[in-house]
Amino acid sequence: FPVTIRLVVYNHKKFTLVEFMKGNQSQVFVDSLYLHDPSIEKYLLSPSHQFFNIRHTEKHVLPPSFEVDSLTMLCPHKNYEPQNKIADTVEVLLLTRQAPYDPGPWLKNKTIRSAVITGAVGPRTAERWRSSLDSLRIPIHDMVIKGAFVYSPR
């Protein structure tokens, strides 16, 4: 059987925590201020790791864009300009507390399959993005309303 990759975006109002699980290994991406916070491991990761039998975890700072196992993520950041090297097709657009108010440059010339608005995004910024994403008919998962985001692309 092929090993399925799972993407989990944990619901927390102060920070963003993204985890990719494949087999018994995982890669965790988190806001830089919380990279070494022990409560993340204890309260968020430990329960899912026990459930999915995760034995090895690598932790990384959450970058503006990255790819894991050919799954491209875009995390718009107010202190960065979108780079041309970002793939034209993005599996998941992830909006964090660092999301810029203006979505325009980050959506330009991109095919986005789904968007996730985390609980850390301010209400005005979230509404602005929601409006732009709706106009492009991009499915939105609002974590304030729907809770954690779990996704298996295959």
Short mmCIF file of C-alpha atoms in Angstrom, two decimals:
data_model
loop_
_atom_site.label_atom_id
_atom_site.label_comp_id
_atom_site.label_asym_id
_atom_site.label_seq_id
_atom_site.Cartn_x
_atom_site.Cartn_y
_atom_site.Cartn_z
CA PHE A 1 0.00 0.00 0.00
CA PRO A 2 1.28 3.51 -0.75
CA VAL A 3 1.96 5.65 2.31
CA THR A 4 -0.44 8.58 2.54
CA ILE A 5 0.77 12.00 3.54
CA ARG A 6 -1.42 13.94 5.95
CA LEU A 7 -1.40 17.66 6.47
CA VAL A 8 -2.69 18.90 9.82
CA VAL A 9 -3.05 22.58 10.72
CA TYR A 10 -3.65 22.80 14.45
CA ASN A 11 -6.14 25.34 15.76
CA HIS A 12 -4.56 27.86 18.13
CA LYS A 13 -5.27 31.59 18.41
CA LYS A 14 -1.68 32.67 19.20
CA PHE A 15 0.40 30.77 16.66
CA THR A 16 0.29 28.54 13.61
CA LEU A 17 1.41 24.94 13.72
CA VAL A 18 1.48 22.88 10.52
CA GLU A 19 2.41 19.21 10.46
CA PHE A 20 3.03 16.83 7.59
CA MET A 21 2.83 13.17 8.57
CA LYS A 22 4.00 10.31 6.40
CA GLY A 23 4.27 6.82 7.82
CA ASN A 24 5.74 7.14 11.31
CA GLN A 25 7.58 10.41 10.59
CA SER A 26 6.50 14.03 10.62
CA GLN A 27 7.72 17.49 9.76
CA VAL A 28 6.42 20.33 11.90
CA PHE A 29 6.40 23.98 10.82
CA VAL A 30 5.68 26.60 13.48
CA ASP A 31 6.01 30.36 14.01
CA SER A 32 9.60 31.18 15.04
CA LEU A 33 8.66 32.44 18.52
CA TYR A 34 7.17 29.06 19.43
CA LEU A 35 9.69 26.70 17.80
CA HIS A 36 11.06 25.50 21.15
CA ASP A 37 7.91 25.89 23.26
CA PRO A 38 7.43 22.62 25.23
CA SER A 39 3.66 23.10 25.51
CA ILE A 40 3.33 22.58 21.73
CA GLU A 41 4.73 19.09 22.07
CA LYS A 42 2.77 18.24 25.19
CA TYR A 43 -0.69 19.56 24.31
CA LEU A 44 -0.87 19.59 20.51
CA LEU A 45 1.57 17.11 18.99
CA SER A 46 1.64 14.32 21.55
CA PRO A 47 -2.03 13.24 21.16
CA SER A 48 -1.88 13.04 17.36
CA HIS A 49 1.53 11.39 17.44
CA GLN A 50 0.18 8.67 19.69
CA PHE A 51 -2.86 8.20 17.45
CA PHE A 52 -0.85 8.06 14.20
CA ASN A 53 2.13 6.24 15.77
CA ILE A 54 4.65 9.01 14.90
CA ARG A 55 8.19 8.09 16.00
CA HIS A 56 10.35 10.83 14.46
CA THR A 57 9.65 14.57 14.19
CA GLU A 58 11.64 17.37 12.56
CA LYS A 59 10.77 20.96 13.56
CA HIS A 60 11.17 23.97 11.27
CA VAL A 61 10.31 27.66 11.27
CA LEU A 62 7.22 28.33 9.14
CA PRO A 63 8.48 29.95 5.87
CA PRO A 64 6.41 32.03 3.39
CA SER A 65 6.34 29.08 0.99
CA PHE A 66 7.55 25.50 1.06
CA GLU A 67 7.08 22.08 -0.46
CA VAL A 68 6.83 18.72 1.29
CA ASP A 69 6.47 15.54 -0.76
CA SER A 70 5.42 17.58 -3.84
CA LEU A 71 2.70 19.39 -1.83
CA THR A 72 3.19 23.15 -2.19
CA MET A 73 2.11 25.48 0.63
CA LEU A 74 1.96 29.25 0.46
CA CYS A 75 1.94 31.28 3.69
CA PRO A 76 1.69 34.98 2.80
CA HIS A 77 3.76 37.15 5.14
CA LYS A 78 3.42 40.90 5.59
CA ASN A 79 7.20 41.41 5.73
CA TYR A 80 7.92 39.60 2.45
CA GLU A 81 7.05 40.11 -1.18
CA PRO A 82 5.86 37.03 -3.09
CA GLN A 83 8.75 35.44 -4.95
CA ASN A 84 8.63 34.43 -8.61
CA LYS A 85 10.09 31.02 -7.74
CA ILE A 86 6.88 30.01 -5.91
CA ALA A 87 5.05 27.34 -7.88
CA ASP A 88 2.12 28.44 -10.07
CA THR A 89 -0.08 25.75 -8.53
CA VAL A 90 -0.43 25.85 -4.76
CA GLU A 91 -2.16 23.03 -2.92
CA VAL A 92 -2.92 25.01 0.25
CA LEU A 93 -2.82 28.74 0.93
CA LEU A 94 -2.32 29.14 4.68
CA LEU A 95 -3.18 32.46 6.29
CA THR A 96 -1.48 33.08 9.63
CA ARG A 97 -1.18 36.06 11.98
CA GLN A 98 1.55 37.31 9.61
CA ALA A 99 -0.81 37.53 6.61
CA PRO A 100 -0.68 40.91 4.85
CA TYR A 101 -3.84 42.98 4.64
CA ASP A 102 -3.70 43.12 0.81
CA PRO A 103 -4.04 39.66 -0.78
CA GLY A 104 -3.57 40.87 -4.38
CA PRO A 105 0.16 40.24 -4.95
CA TRP A 106 0.00 36.80 -3.33
CA LEU A 107 -2.92 35.60 -5.46
CA LYS A 108 -1.66 36.95 -8.78
CA ASN A 109 -1.04 34.23 -11.42
CA LYS A 110 -1.56 31.39 -8.94
CA THR A 111 -3.86 28.38 -9.07
CA ILE A 112 -4.84 27.69 -5.47
CA ARG A 113 -6.70 24.49 -4.65
CA SER A 114 -7.78 25.44 -1.11
CA ALA A 115 -7.23 28.10 1.54
CA VAL A 116 -7.04 27.88 5.32
CA ILE A 117 -7.63 30.90 7.56
CA THR A 118 -6.15 30.20 10.99
CA GLY A 119 -7.55 31.54 14.24
CA ALA A 120 -4.52 33.82 14.59
CA VAL A 121 -5.56 36.06 11.65
CA GLY A 122 -7.16 39.36 12.64
CA PRO A 123 -10.86 39.76 11.73
CA ARG A 124 -10.38 42.61 9.21
CA THR A 125 -7.54 40.83 7.44
CA ALA A 126 -9.49 37.56 7.40
CA GLU A 127 -12.54 39.27 5.89
CA ARG A 128 -10.44 40.95 3.19
CA TRP A 129 -8.84 37.64 2.21
CA ARG A 130 -12.15 35.79 2.40
CA SER A 131 -13.69 38.26 -0.04
CA SER A 132 -10.80 37.88 -2.52
CA LEU A 133 -10.76 34.08 -2.24
CA ASP A 134 -14.55 33.89 -2.68
CA SER A 135 -14.34 36.00 -5.84
CA LEU A 136 -11.82 33.49 -7.24
CA ARG A 137 -14.00 30.54 -6.13
CA ILE A 138 -11.26 29.08 -3.95
CA PRO A 139 -12.60 26.78 -1.18
CA ILE A 140 -11.93 28.22 2.29
CA HIS A 141 -11.55 26.42 5.61
CA ASP A 142 -12.00 28.98 8.39
CA MET A 143 -10.50 27.43 11.52
CA VAL A 144 -12.41 29.78 13.85
CA ILE A 145 -15.65 28.23 12.59
CA LYS A 146 -14.57 24.71 11.51
CA GLY A 147 -11.65 23.90 13.82
CA ALA A 148 -8.42 22.15 12.84
CA PHE A 149 -7.70 21.44 9.18
CA VAL A 150 -6.79 17.86 8.19
CA TYR A 151 -6.02 17.06 4.57
CA SER A 152 -4.75 14.07 2.60
CA PRO A 153 -4.05 15.04 -1.01
CA ARG A 154 -3.93 11.48 -2.37
#
